[in-house]
Structures are given as C-alpha cells and as structure tokens.
Amino acid sequence: MRAEFIVNIQDIDDFKQKIITYGNNYNQFAFLDSNNYNLNNTTHTYYKYDFIAGIGSLKEILVSNQLGFDELHKFQDSGNDWLFGYFTYDLKNELENLESNNIDELNFPSLHFFNPKIVIISTNAIIKFLYHAELYTENEIKEIIEQIKNQKNNLSKNKSYPIELKKRFDKSEYLQTVLKLKDHIQQGDIYEINFCQEFYSNSCIDPVNTYNSLNQVSPSPFSCYYKLNDHYLLCASPERFLKKIDHKIISQPIKGTIRRSSNVQIDLELKDKLRNDPKEQAENVMIVDLVRNDLSHTAKKGSVKVDELFGVYSFKQVHQMISTVISEVENYTPIVNIIKSAFPMGSMTGAPKVRAMKLIEKYEKTKRGLYSGSIGYITPEKDFDFNVVIRSILYNQTKKYLSFAVGGAITSLANPENEYEECMLKAEAMLKVLS
C-alpha cells in the first residue's frame, strides 16, 4: 500500500512539462496524458486520469527472446502495485505461427514493464504523489516536488541537427503494393488489411523537446512519453486498445479518417462525409466484428456488446470514426489472458487477423516493433488502460535512429491514391515537428 501526498499546483500544464523534464533523468519513465480530452462529453469517454506518470523502477521485466506474456503474468502476479509498460506488435509471434524478419533499426525489447518508485496521478486537477513510506519520507517527497517545480521548461522549436527523412516506399511502389493487396482481397484471401510504411532518419533529437512539440501540434487523448534507457517513444495516439474497469472491458477501435478544415462549415461537412462514407463504414464494421470475436474469448456469456457504432470524433489534425465494444469478464480472469485474446489490435492488422498479419510481414519492409503495439498501465486493483501506438516518433538515441510509420486499411473499395493521401495526412504532425 502506497502513501499519498497531495500537492496544489496552479499551472498544471506547466507542471506536466516539468514532470517530463524531471522524469527523463531516470532510465525508466512513463508519462501518459489525456490532454484534458473528452470525447465530445459523451458517455463513451472512460477516462479516469487527466495524466498519470511512473518515475524510476523498483523492479522491472524486460523481454527480448522469451515468452513475454508468460513472463508478464508471473511479474504482475507477484505483487499488487502499479505497473507501467508496453507490448510490441511482434509479440504476435508468441500467439500464432508467425514471424518478424523484416529490418529493425530501432531494436526495442519486445516487452517492458516496471514497478515505479513514484506514481503521480492527476484527477480533476488534484495531483497526488504515491510512494512507499519505507523508501521515502514525506519530507523527501516534498523535496522531489520542489525539484520538479524548479525544472526549466524549453518550449521553443525542436532543437536538433538537420533531419532528412527517408521513406521505405516511394509513392509508385506504395501504389503498386496497394493494388497487390487488393488482389488478395478479390481472391477472397482477406477482407481488409492494415498496410503501413516507415519514414526514418539517422539524426539526433532532444526527446523531451520533440515530445513537447508533438503534443502542442497534435494533443491527443492517449499521448505518451516513454523512456527505457536509450529508447524513447514520443506518442500522440488518439486510439485506445483495451481498458478494464472492475469487470468491464472496453475496446475503441479507430477506422475512418478525414482531414479537418479551418472553415467551420466545411469542417462540419467533412465530418458528415466521414460519418456516411460507405468505404469507411465498411472498414469500421469489419474491425468491430473482429474485436467482438476477440473479446468473446474471455467474456461472460452474452456480455459482448457494441456500445457505439460509427461515432465520429474531432481531433486537432483529423476527424476519426471510432466504435466502442464492451464486455464483462469473471473476477478470476487473468489480466494477461484478456490482453492476449485481443492482441494485436484488429485496427492495426485486418481480417481475418492471422492471414492479414502474414501478408503484413510479406509486403511491409520494416519490423513494426513498438509501432502498432500498445503502452499503458496496470493498477493495484488489476484494472488497466492501454493505447494503440500510432502517430508516434520512435527513437534509439545510441544509434541516432528515429522512425515513424503511418498506414491505413485496405479494402476492396480502396483507391491507392486516396490511401497514400491518407498516410500523408496521418504523417502531418510528425513531419511538422521534425522539419
């Protein structure tokens, strides 16, 4: 049981940035930010914390060539405390007869979770520091809070060496690959597939400053700054993978994207166009059916329901079509079993899932790693919340290698040119920050 210390902060946005600057001094650090985002004040928000952070590590699990889910089950089962961590997409190989043999320049471990020394949570503008009294006195926590307050924030433009981004696919090659994937669909091999391309560079960046810039350009409800030694995730994700509240499981897949407009009337028309687009609805409903099937493996009989279908929500860069699927699980159902049954998330794979993942391996050029994986936290009460790692910059500081990937769903109705334009729309925030 952790002790609790409440701190009164007037400028919470400033304090958040100072937490990131302070936390970056540790080898293990996670900062998850909802950016005060509420999905149009509907009942489908399911947000508990304004932001949540884990600083330093009491113990950790880092897996590269073992059975990551099994190791996490043992690690999580060994105590009732907070855990922060991530799953890479390539853990799929533990669940199905699959491989990941494409290029990997980032070299993130396949799974990492840590039990933080200090947990900071903010709910309704009340900030709490949670700590173990046997490790820290209250005065020591007060000293740490003062150290955080004294951090200097740098919100100027990203300071780095000139960044020249390269693409794994040139445009014509991308268009040809989409046509090949459509052939697989027409032959009945798959119904839908998520196809991604990487942008990359051998460059130096300041991770904290780059994240702050990204979060200013594209504030999102599942933003995250994650540091593991020399590996960084700078994430501006709008998508939730899976959340558990008591016995309730919530999945909110995104399928369907359209640009925003500064003209209010045009923006409303674009939103309405997305809501009624047959191609976008077809993409979304296929993934909803896939998620329903995934959740059914651990759900109480008859508890899987579509809470919302084709909800359209607005973000700074884009409108997105989001559906909400819920279920209930028995009290004794292990956390890892719930996650395994739905992993990787259908929005980043396709349908049927296994065949789609085999074609992803064949046609994409790089190993996905943490991109299209998931990052989040587990509470002492065995609740959890995990995002989908998209709209994210990944950085290996030692190798000076940075990368981001973007993709979209290919269906029988997909137009290759439109799919390429959608990729570039999704890349807009990262390109703006890195340029």
Tab-separated table of N, CA and C in Angstrom, residues 239-242 249-255 284-299 304-306 323-327 341-342 344-351 353:
chain	number	residue	atom	x	y	z
A	239	GLU	N	-6.000	6.674	-30.079
A	239	GLU	CA	-6.755	5.413	-30.020
A	239	GLU	C	-6.470	4.598	-28.763
A	240	ARG	N	-7.556	4.108	-28.175
A	240	ARG	CA	-7.467	3.144	-27.072
A	240	ARG	C	-7.513	1.728	-27.633
A	241	PHE	N	-6.634	0.874	-27.101
A	241	PHE	CA	-6.675	-0.552	-27.416
A	241	PHE	C	-7.658	-1.268	-26.491
A	242	LEU	N	-7.395	-1.200	-25.186
A	242	LEU	CA	-8.169	-2.003	-24.247
A	242	LEU	C	-8.111	-1.367	-22.862
A	249	ILE	N	-14.727	-4.548	-19.739
A	249	ILE	CA	-13.658	-4.396	-20.726
A	249	ILE	C	-14.164	-3.479	-21.845
A	250	ILE	N	-13.341	-2.518	-22.228
A	250	ILE	CA	-13.703	-1.557	-23.270
A	250	ILE	C	-12.629	-1.545	-24.350
A	251	SER	N	-13.046	-1.686	-25.594
A	251	SER	CA	-12.141	-1.526	-26.738
A	251	SER	C	-12.739	-0.477	-27.656
A	252	GLN	N	-11.889	0.421	-28.181
A	252	GLN	CA	-12.389	1.519	-29.015
A	252	GLN	C	-11.571	1.648	-30.303
A	253	PRO	N	-11.795	0.723	-31.236
A	253	PRO	CA	-11.019	0.756	-32.480
A	253	PRO	C	-11.366	1.959	-33.351
A	254	ILE	N	-10.333	2.498	-33.977
A	254	ILE	CA	-10.492	3.583	-34.948
A	254	ILE	C	-10.332	3.014	-36.346
A	255	LYS	N	-11.305	3.271	-37.174
A	255	LYS	CA	-11.195	3.004	-38.609
A	255	LYS	C	-12.034	4.040	-39.319
A	284	ASN	N	-14.761	0.054	-40.742
A	284	ASN	CA	-15.016	0.107	-39.309
A	284	ASN	C	-15.783	-1.116	-38.837
A	285	VAL	N	-16.820	-1.498	-39.559
A	285	VAL	CA	-17.661	-2.604	-39.091
A	285	VAL	C	-16.907	-3.937	-39.150
A	286	MET	N	-15.998	-4.101	-40.103
A	286	MET	CA	-15.186	-5.319	-40.150
A	286	MET	C	-14.340	-5.452	-38.890
A	287	ILE	N	-13.745	-4.350	-38.461
A	287	ILE	CA	-12.893	-4.386	-37.274
A	287	ILE	C	-13.745	-4.529	-36.010
A	288	VAL	N	-14.912	-3.918	-35.995
A	288	VAL	CA	-15.811	-4.093	-34.853
A	288	VAL	C	-16.165	-5.574	-34.684
A	289	ASP	N	-16.474	-6.255	-35.791
A	289	ASP	CA	-16.786	-7.686	-35.716
A	289	ASP	C	-15.584	-8.478	-35.216
A	290	LEU	N	-14.394	-8.091	-35.672
A	290	LEU	CA	-13.176	-8.771	-35.221
A	290	LEU	C	-12.973	-8.567	-33.719
A	291	VAL	N	-13.162	-7.330	-33.245
A	291	VAL	CA	-12.996	-7.033	-31.813
A	291	VAL	C	-14.032	-7.781	-30.985
A	292	ARG	N	-15.259	-7.848	-31.471
A	292	ARG	CA	-16.287	-8.617	-30.760
A	292	ARG	C	-15.852	-10.063	-30.579
A	293	ASN	N	-15.288	-10.628	-31.628
A	293	ASN	CA	-14.808	-12.005	-31.544
A	293	ASN	C	-13.645	-12.120	-30.554
A	294	ASP	N	-12.710	-11.154	-30.605
A	294	ASP	CA	-11.565	-11.187	-29.689
A	294	ASP	C	-12.020	-11.138	-28.227
A	295	LEU	N	-12.935	-10.214	-27.917
A	295	LEU	CA	-13.389	-10.067	-26.537
A	295	LEU	C	-14.191	-11.273	-26.066
A	296	SER	N	-14.850	-11.963	-26.998
A	296	SER	CA	-15.697	-13.097	-26.618
A	296	SER	C	-14.904	-14.231	-25.971
A	297	HIS	N	-13.597	-14.293	-26.238
A	297	HIS	CA	-12.782	-15.390	-25.697
A	297	HIS	C	-12.666	-15.338	-24.178
A	298	THR	N	-12.786	-14.149	-23.593
A	298	THR	CA	-12.680	-14.032	-22.136
A	298	THR	C	-13.957	-13.470	-21.508
A	299	ALA	N	-14.987	-13.215	-22.310
A	299	ALA	CA	-16.186	-12.540	-21.817
A	299	ALA	C	-17.165	-13.504	-21.164
A	304	VAL	N	-20.843	-9.411	-24.604
A	304	VAL	CA	-20.179	-8.603	-25.634
A	304	VAL	C	-21.223	-7.766	-26.365
A	305	LYS	N	-21.012	-6.446	-26.356
A	305	LYS	CA	-21.974	-5.541	-26.982
A	305	LYS	C	-21.239	-4.415	-27.700
A	306	VAL	N	-21.870	-3.907	-28.745
A	306	VAL	CA	-21.362	-2.709	-29.411
A	306	VAL	C	-22.048	-1.518	-28.752
A	323	SER	N	-15.569	3.308	-32.925
A	323	SER	CA	-16.629	2.484	-32.358
A	323	SER	C	-16.195	1.972	-30.991
A	324	THR	N	-17.157	1.679	-30.141
A	324	THR	CA	-16.872	1.205	-28.788
A	324	THR	C	-17.513	-0.159	-28.579
A	325	VAL	N	-16.680	-1.145	-28.245
A	325	VAL	CA	-17.143	-2.507	-27.981
A	325	VAL	C	-16.835	-2.825	-26.524
A	326	ILE	N	-17.809	-3.383	-25.809
A	326	ILE	CA	-17.625	-3.685	-24.389
A	326	ILE	C	-17.945	-5.147	-24.097
A	327	SER	N	-17.419	-5.623	-22.975
A	327	SER	CA	-17.753	-6.965	-22.490
A	327	SER	C	-17.558	-6.989	-20.985
A	341	SER	N	-5.955	-12.300	-25.721
A	341	SER	CA	-7.068	-12.696	-26.591
A	341	SER	C	-7.392	-11.634	-27.629
A	342	ALA	N	-6.986	-10.388	-27.373
A	342	ALA	CA	-7.303	-9.291	-28.289
A	342	ALA	C	-6.074	-8.747	-29.013
A	344	PRO	N	-2.576	-8.811	-31.500
A	344	PRO	CA	-2.534	-7.360	-31.662
A	344	PRO	C	-3.933	-6.839	-32.007
A	345	MET	N	-4.132	-5.563	-31.834
A	345	MET	CA	-5.443	-4.961	-32.048
A	345	MET	C	-5.863	-5.041	-33.513
A	346	GLY	N	-7.142	-5.326	-33.735
A	346	GLY	CA	-7.648	-5.523	-35.085
A	346	GLY	C	-7.507	-4.319	-35.978
A	347	SER	N	-7.534	-3.111	-35.402
A	347	SER	CA	-7.426	-1.902	-36.223
A	347	SER	C	-6.077	-1.794	-36.909
A	348	MET	N	-5.059	-2.511	-36.374
A	348	MET	CA	-3.722	-2.439	-36.961
A	348	MET	C	-3.330	-3.725	-37.687
A	349	THR	N	-4.265	-4.648	-37.840
A	349	THR	CA	-3.966	-5.909	-38.523
A	349	THR	C	-4.871	-6.073	-39.728
A	350	GLY	N	-6.112	-6.493	-39.506
A	350	GLY	CA	-7.047	-6.722	-40.594
A	350	GLY	C	-7.876	-7.950	-40.304
A	351	ALA	N	-8.606	-8.410	-41.314
A	351	ALA	CA	-9.483	-9.563	-41.117
A	351	ALA	C	-9.443	-10.456	-42.359
A	353	LYS	N	-7.561	-12.041	-39.054
A	353	LYS	CA	-6.405	-11.425	-38.426
A	353	LYS	C	-5.092	-12.139	-38.760
